[in-house]
mmCIF file of C-alpha atoms in Angstrom:
data_model
loop_
_atom_site.group_PDB
_atom_site.id
_atom_site.type_symbol
_atom_site.label_atom_id
_atom_site.label_comp_id
_atom_site.label_asym_id
_atom_site.label_seq_id
_atom_site.Cartn_x
_atom_site.Cartn_y
_atom_site.Cartn_z
ATOM 1 C CA MET F 1 14.024 -9.824 -19.148
ATOM 2 C CA ARG F 2 13.087 -11.212 -15.862
ATOM 3 C CA LYS F 3 12.374 -7.861 -13.089
ATOM 4 C CA GLN F 4 14.363 -7.443 -10.500
ATOM 5 C CA ASN F 5 14.218 -6.516 -6.744
ATOM 6 C CA LEU F 6 15.720 -3.573 -6.206
ATOM 7 C CA GLY F 7 14.850 -3.671 -2.671
ATOM 8 C CA THR F 8 16.717 -6.177 -2.134
ATOM 9 C CA VAL F 9 19.317 -5.723 -3.953
ATOM 10 C CA LYS F 10 19.896 -2.067 -2.079
ATOM 11 C CA PHE F 11 19.416 -3.755 1.149
ATOM 12 C CA SER F 12 21.961 -6.871 0.144
ATOM 13 C CA THR F 13 24.499 -3.387 0.117
ATOM 14 C CA VAL F 14 23.678 -1.410 3.123
ATOM 15 C CA VAL F 15 23.560 -5.103 4.819
ATOM 16 C CA TYR F 16 27.553 -5.596 3.049
ATOM 17 C CA ALA F 17 29.279 -1.770 3.473
ATOM 18 C CA GLY F 18 28.261 -2.451 7.408
ATOM 19 C CA LEU F 19 30.387 -5.372 7.955
ATOM 20 C CA LEU F 20 32.987 -3.963 6.561
ATOM 21 C CA ALA F 21 33.167 -0.403 7.938
ATOM 22 C CA TRP F 22 32.292 -3.073 11.174
ATOM 23 C CA SER F 23 35.030 -4.558 10.412
ATOM 24 C CA ALA F 24 37.472 -1.123 9.698
ATOM 25 C CA ALA F 25 35.980 -0.266 13.110
ATOM 26 C CA ALA F 26 37.421 -2.932 14.700
ATOM 27 C CA SER F 27 41.316 -3.263 12.541
ATOM 28 C CA ALA F 28 41.509 0.604 13.878
ATOM 29 C CA GLN F 29 42.230 -0.683 17.112
ATOM 30 C CA GLU F 30 44.790 -2.680 18.900
ATOM 31 C CA PRO F 31 44.426 -6.598 19.449
ATOM 32 C CA ARG F 32 41.757 -6.246 22.764
ATOM 33 C CA SER F 33 42.043 -10.202 24.938
ATOM 34 C CA ILE F 34 38.746 -12.561 25.688
ATOM 35 C CA SER F 35 40.074 -14.772 28.188
ATOM 36 C CA GLY F 36 43.252 -13.975 28.567
ATOM 37 C CA GLU F 37 44.179 -14.693 24.033
ATOM 38 C CA SER F 38 44.259 -11.426 21.927
ATOM 39 C CA VAL F 39 41.475 -11.088 19.695
ATOM 40 C CA ARG F 40 42.540 -10.790 16.101
ATOM 41 C CA PRO F 41 40.023 -9.426 13.508
ATOM 42 C CA ALA F 42 39.131 -9.320 10.534
ATOM 43 C CA ALA F 43 37.578 -8.687 7.281
ATOM 44 C CA GLY F 44 36.452 -11.201 3.764
ATOM 45 C CA SER F 45 34.192 -12.375 0.425
ATOM 46 C CA GLU F 46 33.555 -14.882 -1.195
ATOM 47 C CA ILE F 47 31.226 -15.323 -4.745
ATOM 48 C CA TRP F 48 30.144 -18.395 -5.793
ATOM 49 C CA ALA F 49 28.221 -18.922 -9.722
ATOM 50 C CA SER F 50 26.770 -21.133 -10.675
ATOM 51 C CA THR F 51 25.702 -22.097 -14.873
ATOM 52 C CA ASP F 52 23.788 -25.173 -16.264
ATOM 53 C CA SER F 53 22.891 -26.689 -19.630
ATOM 54 C CA ASP F 54 19.108 -26.268 -19.099
ATOM 55 C CA GLY F 55 19.521 -22.548 -18.949
ATOM 56 C CA THR F 56 19.877 -21.944 -14.709
ATOM 57 C CA ASP F 57 22.159 -19.421 -13.447
ATOM 58 C CA VAL F 58 22.543 -19.048 -9.603
ATOM 59 C CA VAL F 59 25.486 -16.353 -8.267
ATOM 60 C CA LYS F 60 25.933 -15.904 -4.337
ATOM 61 C CA VAL F 61 27.907 -12.899 -3.196
ATOM 62 C CA LEU F 62 29.208 -13.421 0.727
ATOM 63 C CA GLY F 63 30.688 -10.976 3.057
ATOM 64 C CA LYS F 64 32.782 -11.561 6.513
ATOM 65 C CA ALA F 65 33.396 -9.783 9.267
ATOM 66 C CA LEU F 66 35.038 -11.739 11.856
ATOM 67 C CA LEU F 67 35.822 -10.865 15.513
ATOM 68 C CA ASN F 68 39.070 -13.515 15.405
ATOM 69 C CA PHE F 69 40.850 -15.678 12.644
ATOM 70 C CA GLU F 70 43.900 -17.706 13.273
ATOM 71 C CA GLY F 71 43.872 -19.697 10.340
ATOM 72 C CA ARG F 72 41.085 -21.690 8.025
ATOM 73 C CA GLU F 73 41.047 -23.611 11.209
ATOM 74 C CA LYS F 74 39.839 -20.886 14.005
ATOM 75 C CA TYR F 75 37.503 -18.108 13.233
ATOM 76 C CA ALA F 76 34.266 -16.833 14.925
ATOM 77 C CA GLY F 77 32.274 -14.126 13.407
ATOM 78 C CA ILE F 78 29.048 -13.242 11.524
ATOM 79 C CA ALA F 79 28.292 -13.300 8.038
ATOM 80 C CA ILE F 80 26.432 -11.921 5.408
ATOM 81 C CA GLU F 81 25.062 -14.123 1.716
ATOM 82 C CA HIS F 82 22.705 -12.641 -0.701
ATOM 83 C CA ALA F 83 21.911 -15.696 -3.468
ATOM 84 C CA LYS F 84 20.236 -14.902 -6.944
ATOM 85 C CA PHE F 85 18.761 -17.197 -8.415
ATOM 86 C CA ASN F 86 17.568 -17.671 -12.172
ATOM 87 C CA PRO F 87 15.977 -20.490 -13.093
ATOM 88 C CA ALA F 88 15.891 -21.979 -16.799
ATOM 89 C CA THR F 89 11.825 -21.020 -16.444
ATOM 90 C CA GLY F 90 9.815 -19.415 -14.493
ATOM 91 C CA GLU F 91 10.484 -15.936 -11.654
ATOM 92 C CA ASN F 92 13.845 -14.466 -10.858
ATOM 93 C CA HIS F 93 14.567 -14.799 -7.139
ATOM 94 C CA GLU F 94 16.905 -13.034 -5.217
ATOM 95 C CA ALA F 95 17.344 -14.088 -1.394
ATOM 96 C CA GLU F 96 19.241 -12.697 1.947
ATOM 97 C CA ARG F 97 20.836 -14.618 4.372
ATOM 98 C CA ILE F 98 22.933 -13.900 7.514
ATOM 99 C CA TYR F 99 25.047 -16.729 9.388
ATOM 100 C CA LEU F 100 27.368 -17.218 12.442
ATOM 101 C CA ASP F 101 30.494 -18.222 11.166
ATOM 102 C CA LEU F 102 32.431 -20.208 13.627
ATOM 103 C CA ALA F 103 35.715 -22.916 13.345
ATOM 104 C CA ASP F 104 37.274 -24.187 16.495
ATOM 105 C CA HIS F 105 39.758 -27.249 17.159
ATOM 106 C CA LEU F 106 38.280 -30.174 20.015
ATOM 107 C CA GLY F 107 41.389 -30.864 21.485
ATOM 108 C CA ALA F 108 44.469 -31.932 19.060
ATOM 109 C CA ASP F 109 43.022 -33.966 16.417
ATOM 110 C CA TRP F 110 38.908 -32.826 15.614
ATOM 111 C CA ARG F 111 38.747 -29.710 14.161
ATOM 112 C CA TRP F 112 34.526 -28.784 13.516
ATOM 113 C CA LYS F 113 33.469 -25.332 11.678
ATOM 114 C CA ALA F 114 29.598 -23.991 10.409
ATOM 115 C CA ARG F 115 28.291 -21.415 9.020
ATOM 116 C CA ILE F 116 24.463 -22.104 10.568
ATOM 117 C CA GLY F 117 22.039 -19.032 9.945
ATOM 118 C CA THR F 118 18.834 -18.537 7.842
ATOM 119 C CA ASP F 119 16.789 -16.028 5.379
ATOM 120 C CA GLY F 120 14.475 -15.032 7.388
ATOM 121 C CA LYS F 121 11.795 -17.454 6.821
ATOM 122 C CA THR F 122 14.579 -21.317 7.396
ATOM 123 C CA LEU F 123 17.564 -22.918 8.800
ATOM 124 C CA LEU F 124 20.114 -23.089 6.261
ATOM 125 C CA GLY F 125 24.120 -23.601 6.521
ATOM 126 C CA ASN F 126 26.003 -26.403 6.863
ATOM 127 C CA ALA F 127 28.231 -27.470 9.184
ATOM 128 C CA GLU F 128 30.995 -30.438 9.801
ATOM 129 C CA PHE F 129 33.022 -32.397 12.942
ATOM 130 C CA ARG F 130 36.213 -34.398 11.551
ATOM 131 C CA LYS F 131 39.757 -35.662 12.080
ATOM 132 C CA ALA F 132 42.322 -32.831 11.773
ATOM 133 C CA ASP F 133 43.679 -35.358 9.044
ATOM 134 C CA TRP F 134 40.130 -35.724 7.031
ATOM 135 C CA SER F 135 40.318 -39.600 7.882
ATOM 136 C CA GLN F 136 36.598 -39.355 9.365
ATOM 137 C CA SER F 137 34.319 -36.432 9.491
ATOM 138 C CA VAL F 138 30.113 -36.280 9.854
ATOM 139 C CA PHE F 139 28.156 -33.469 7.849
ATOM 140 C CA VAL F 140 24.701 -31.944 7.745
ATOM 141 C CA GLU F 141 24.332 -29.180 5.249
ATOM 142 C CA ARG F 142 20.386 -27.651 4.276
ATOM 143 C CA GLU F 143 20.279 -25.737 1.115
ATOM 144 C CA ILE F 144 16.957 -25.305 -0.850
ATOM 145 C CA VAL F 145 16.351 -26.881 -4.442
ATOM 146 C CA GLU F 146 17.428 -24.618 -7.474
ATOM 147 C CA THR F 147 14.372 -25.463 -10.241
ATOM 148 C CA GLU F 148 11.655 -23.563 -10.258
ATOM 149 C CA GLN F 149 9.748 -25.523 -8.539
ATOM 150 C CA GLY F 150 11.635 -25.214 -5.551
ATOM 151 C CA LEU F 151 12.492 -21.524 -5.712
ATOM 152 C CA ALA F 152 8.260 -20.558 -6.178
ATOM 153 C CA ARG F 153 7.140 -23.850 -3.268
ATOM 154 C CA ARG F 154 10.634 -23.265 -1.527
ATOM 155 C CA ILE F 155 11.505 -26.560 -1.287
ATOM 156 C CA PHE F 156 14.632 -27.580 0.565
ATOM 157 C CA TYR F 157 16.758 -30.220 1.128
ATOM 158 C CA THR F 158 19.320 -31.575 4.560
ATOM 159 C CA PHE F 159 21.724 -33.757 3.710
ATOM 160 C CA ALA F 160 23.071 -35.573 6.964
ATOM 161 C CA GLY F 161 26.115 -37.985 6.201
ATOM 162 C CA ILE F 162 29.771 -40.171 7.108
ATOM 163 C CA SER F 163 33.095 -40.794 5.967
ATOM 164 C CA THR F 164 36.116 -42.789 6.472
ATOM 165 C CA ASP F 165 38.920 -43.677 5.450
ATOM 166 C CA VAL F 166 40.171 -47.283 5.195
ATOM 167 C CA LEU F 167 44.223 -46.913 4.556
ATOM 168 C CA LEU F 168 45.373 -50.355 2.772
ATOM 169 C CA ASN F 169 49.215 -49.333 2.847
ATOM 170 C CA ASP F 170 51.041 -45.850 1.564
ATOM 171 C CA ALA F 171 50.113 -45.772 -1.638
ATOM 172 C CA ASN F 172 46.021 -47.047 -1.173
ATOM 173 C CA THR F 173 43.319 -45.701 0.255
ATOM 174 C CA ILE F 174 39.316 -46.903 0.297
ATOM 175 C CA ALA F 175 37.369 -43.856 1.462
ATOM 176 C CA LEU F 176 33.213 -44.652 2.113
ATOM 177 C CA THR F 177 30.678 -42.240 2.186
ATOM 178 C CA ALA F 178 27.160 -42.767 3.974
ATOM 179 C CA GLY F 179 24.567 -39.956 3.824
ATOM 180 C CA VAL F 180 20.831 -39.376 3.951
ATOM 181 C CA GLN F 181 18.843 -36.363 1.871
ATOM 182 C CA GLU F 182 15.923 -35.420 3.117
ATOM 183 C CA PHE F 183 14.054 -32.908 0.611
ATOM 184 C CA SER F 184 10.807 -30.827 1.369
ATOM 185 C CA GLY F 185 7.496 -33.333 0.542
ATOM 186 C CA LYS F 186 8.384 -37.132 0.569
ATOM 187 C CA ASN F 187 11.463 -38.361 -0.927
ATOM 188 C CA GLU F 188 14.287 -39.074 0.880
ATOM 189 C CA ARG F 189 17.759 -40.048 -0.511
ATOM 190 C CA LEU F 190 19.731 -42.739 -0.171
ATOM 191 C CA HIS F 191 23.275 -42.167 -0.439
ATOM 192 C CA LEU F 192 26.540 -44.386 -0.378
ATOM 193 C CA ARG F 193 29.266 -43.792 -2.102
ATOM 194 C CA GLY F 194 33.341 -45.428 -2.165
ATOM 195 C CA LYS F 195 36.043 -44.059 -3.904
ATOM 196 C CA TYR F 196 39.530 -45.969 -3.757
ATOM 197 C CA VAL F 197 43.032 -43.976 -4.516
ATOM 198 C CA HIS F 198 46.174 -45.253 -5.728
ATOM 199 C CA VAL F 199 49.032 -42.684 -5.911
ATOM 200 C CA VAL F 200 51.521 -43.213 -8.751
ATOM 201 C CA ARG F 201 54.421 -40.799 -7.813
ATOM 202 C CA THR F 202 54.563 -39.076 -4.383
ATOM 203 C CA ASP F 203 57.184 -36.620 -6.487
ATOM 204 C CA ILE F 204 54.268 -34.827 -7.972
ATOM 205 C CA GLY F 205 51.513 -35.464 -6.122
ATOM 206 C CA LEU F 206 49.440 -38.289 -8.838
ATOM 207 C CA SER F 207 47.858 -40.126 -7.885
ATOM 208 C CA ALA F 208 44.500 -42.602 -10.082
ATOM 209 C CA GLN F 209 41.307 -43.104 -8.789
ATOM 210 C CA LEU F 210 37.687 -44.945 -9.238
ATOM 211 C CA ASP F 211 34.621 -43.250 -8.257
ATOM 212 C CA ALA F 212 31.616 -45.149 -7.470
ATOM 213 C CA ARG F 213 28.268 -43.907 -6.710
ATOM 214 C CA TYR F 214 25.021 -44.981 -5.528
ATOM 215 C CA TYR F 215 21.962 -43.077 -4.485
ATOM 216 C CA HIS F 216 17.999 -43.971 -4.170
ATOM 217 C CA SER F 217 15.176 -41.921 -3.804
ATOM 218 C CA THR F 218 12.003 -43.480 -1.760
ATOM 219 C CA GLU F 219 9.593 -41.109 -4.070
ATOM 220 C CA PRO F 220 11.364 -40.469 -7.685
ATOM 221 C CA GLY F 221 10.393 -37.812 -10.036
ATOM 222 C CA GLU F 222 8.170 -35.674 -6.794
ATOM 223 C CA PHE F 223 8.499 -32.077 -7.965
ATOM 224 C CA ASP F 224 10.969 -30.564 -10.919
ATOM 225 C CA TYR F 225 14.922 -31.980 -10.280
ATOM 226 C CA PHE F 226 16.468 -34.595 -11.142
ATOM 227 C CA SER F 227 14.967 -37.768 -8.835
ATOM 228 C CA PRO F 228 15.102 -40.827 -10.383
ATOM 229 C CA LYS F 229 14.330 -44.146 -7.968
ATOM 230 C CA ASP F 230 17.522 -45.692 -8.368
ATOM 231 C CA PHE F 231 21.087 -44.093 -10.249
ATOM 232 C CA VAL F 232 25.043 -44.896 -10.313
ATOM 233 C CA ARG F 233 27.974 -43.101 -11.600
ATOM 234 C CA LEU F 234 30.623 -44.910 -12.258
ATOM 235 C CA LEU F 235 33.828 -42.875 -12.537
ATOM 236 C CA PRO F 236 37.669 -43.489 -12.806
ATOM 237 C CA LEU F 237 40.272 -40.078 -12.217
ATOM 238 C CA ILE F 238 42.804 -39.029 -12.607
ATOM 239 C CA GLN F 239 44.516 -36.153 -10.156
ATOM 240 C CA THR F 240 47.840 -34.546 -9.068
ATOM 241 C CA ARG F 241 47.617 -32.630 -6.163
ATOM 242 C CA ARG F 242 51.144 -30.383 -5.410
ATOM 243 C CA PHE F 243 52.450 -27.522 -3.218
ATOM 244 C CA SER F 244 55.060 -24.971 -3.946
ATOM 245 C CA ASN F 245 58.086 -23.730 -1.524
ATOM 246 C CA SER F 246 55.489 -21.058 0.171
ATOM 247 C CA GLY F 247 52.499 -24.113 0.866
ATOM 248 C CA TRP F 248 50.329 -22.898 -1.742
ATOM 249 C CA MET F 249 48.181 -26.091 -3.110
ATOM 250 C CA TYR F 250 47.386 -26.501 -6.487
ATOM 251 C CA LEU F 251 45.640 -29.080 -7.517
ATOM 252 C CA ALA F 252 43.412 -30.715 -11.086
ATOM 253 C CA GLY F 253 41.605 -33.403 -11.492
ATOM 254 C CA ALA F 254 39.813 -35.520 -14.815
ATOM 255 C CA GLY F 255 37.690 -38.169 -15.492
ATOM 256 C CA PHE F 256 35.488 -39.745 -17.642
ATOM 257 C CA GLY F 257 33.418 -42.996 -16.915
ATOM 258 C CA ALA F 258 29.282 -44.267 -17.221
ATOM 259 C CA GLN F 259 26.111 -43.595 -15.145
ATOM 260 C CA HIS F 260 22.924 -44.617 -14.932
ATOM 261 C CA SER F 261 19.535 -43.639 -13.884
ATOM 262 C CA SER F 262 16.371 -45.878 -13.801
ATOM 263 C CA GLY F 263 14.668 -45.764 -16.433
ATOM 264 C CA GLY F 264 17.669 -44.854 -19.036
ATOM 265 C CA GLY F 265 19.949 -46.113 -20.423
ATOM 266 C CA TRP F 266 23.878 -45.623 -20.012
ATOM 267 C CA GLN F 267 25.426 -42.831 -19.960
ATOM 268 C CA LEU F 268 29.103 -41.386 -20.100
ATOM 269 C CA ALA F 269 30.275 -39.508 -18.006
ATOM 270 C CA LYS F 270 32.218 -36.244 -17.335
ATOM 271 C CA PHE F 271 33.705 -34.327 -14.481
ATOM 272 C CA GLY F 272 37.098 -31.612 -14.044
ATOM 273 C CA GLN F 273 38.171 -30.178 -11.597
ATOM 274 C CA LEU F 274 40.728 -27.115 -11.291
ATOM 275 C CA ARG F 275 40.834 -25.980 -7.156
ATOM 276 C CA LEU F 276 43.794 -23.240 -5.334
ATOM 277 C CA GLU F 277 44.185 -22.357 -1.486
ATOM 278 C CA SER F 278 46.465 -21.028 -0.027
ATOM 279 C CA PRO F 279 48.729 -22.664 2.713
ATOM 280 C CA ARG F 280 47.028 -23.937 5.179
ATOM 281 C CA SER F 281 49.525 -22.702 8.081
ATOM 282 C CA ALA F 282 48.392 -18.877 7.427
ATOM 283 C CA SER F 283 47.619 -16.846 10.089
ATOM 284 C CA ASP F 284 46.951 -13.779 8.666
ATOM 285 C CA LEU F 285 45.039 -15.002 5.675
ATOM 286 C CA ASP F 286 43.194 -17.590 3.879
ATOM 287 C CA VAL F 287 42.320 -17.986 -0.255
ATOM 288 C CA PHE F 288 40.797 -20.331 -2.140
ATOM 289 C CA ALA F 289 39.405 -21.002 -5.407
ATOM 290 C CA GLU F 290 38.088 -23.422 -7.324
ATOM 291 C CA ALA F 291 35.696 -24.848 -10.532
ATOM 292 C CA ILE F 292 34.035 -27.992 -11.125
ATOM 293 C CA TYR F 293 32.302 -29.188 -14.013
ATOM 294 C CA THR F 294 30.298 -32.465 -14.166
ATOM 295 C CA ASN F 295 26.721 -33.843 -15.896
ATOM 296 C CA ASP F 296 25.938 -34.839 -12.650
ATOM 297 C CA SER F 297 23.361 -33.085 -10.906
ATOM 298 C CA ILE F 298 20.613 -33.087 -8.559
ATOM 299 C CA SER F 299 18.649 -29.799 -11.189
ATOM 300 C CA GLY F 300 19.798 -32.300 -14.671
ATOM 301 C CA GLY F 301 19.725 -34.858 -15.944
ATOM 302 C CA THR F 302 19.828 -36.709 -19.470
ATOM 303 C CA ASN F 303 22.385 -34.849 -22.176
ATOM 304 C CA TYR F 304 23.383 -31.769 -18.924
ATOM 305 C CA ASP F 305 26.203 -30.042 -18.528
ATOM 306 C CA TYR F 306 26.849 -27.982 -15.297
ATOM 307 C CA LEU F 307 29.858 -25.908 -14.497
ATOM 308 C CA MET F 308 30.383 -24.018 -10.661
ATOM 309 C CA ALA F 309 33.074 -21.505 -9.645
ATOM 310 C CA ARG F 310 33.717 -20.698 -6.407
ATOM 311 C CA ALA F 311 36.529 -18.209 -4.400
ATOM 312 C CA GLY F 312 37.212 -16.729 -1.590
ATOM 313 C CA ALA F 313 39.835 -14.175 0.221
ATOM 314 C CA THR F 314 39.786 -14.043 3.951
ATOM 315 C CA PHE F 315 42.559 -10.926 5.717
ATOM 316 C CA ARG F 316 43.245 -10.820 8.943
ATOM 317 C CA PHE F 317 43.997 -6.976 10.166
#
């Protein structure tokens, strides 16, 4: 059994309890005003867990205290995360992160959100700027590589990209994404992705999709994460996305296709997704849960399986 850092666990517990205490104190007061607007405090938590067929397990637990919360598209506060990485080989690693957690509108048509922070040594997090209808977006993410060398040598990636939708007609859309992923060391990865979506039945939210993805690595095999020179995946999908009368969203999707990497042959590509979201119009809560299965990941190669699940809830006082 690998050793755990008890001091880190205690620190995480104390900080998380402090966040909840701060939020409770805020909730005991009447909403205050900043620049003439009411301040509506909230608190929330999230959990993120993954496992793969190589034996790597990752768990991240996050608590957040929001000074103001007006729904999933407008909030401001801080978040504390405790991350535990158990790689397939090598030592376990644990980390504490602190983030600014922000989201707001920019005019009537644009939205932005950012969770930017640090583990005390480097910048981490993600940010997105998008159209309100999700038709265009710019995004960036920075995170550690969850392999033995990635954790021991502190190998990070920074992924930045843009996406846009091309509406062909009411039933057909093409979504295009391009990005660059820079890793610690010399490797840079160019990503290109296109997804064709055909609406089969609007009454049940049923669509047929073809997801095509390609990436090229400039320094393949530099460290122990999966990094062929070229990788391509073609994945036909069936997806249903429905809303209840009260606005809850339910999504389910699955697909089988083919994938190929340099130095290997064509293999079966698999994907599955389940997702639940609270009503988008809700201003006093935000709840989500999601599970994803795939055999395509940054740390996996051939004969690989990856499962991720995450959930979160934010409640306004």
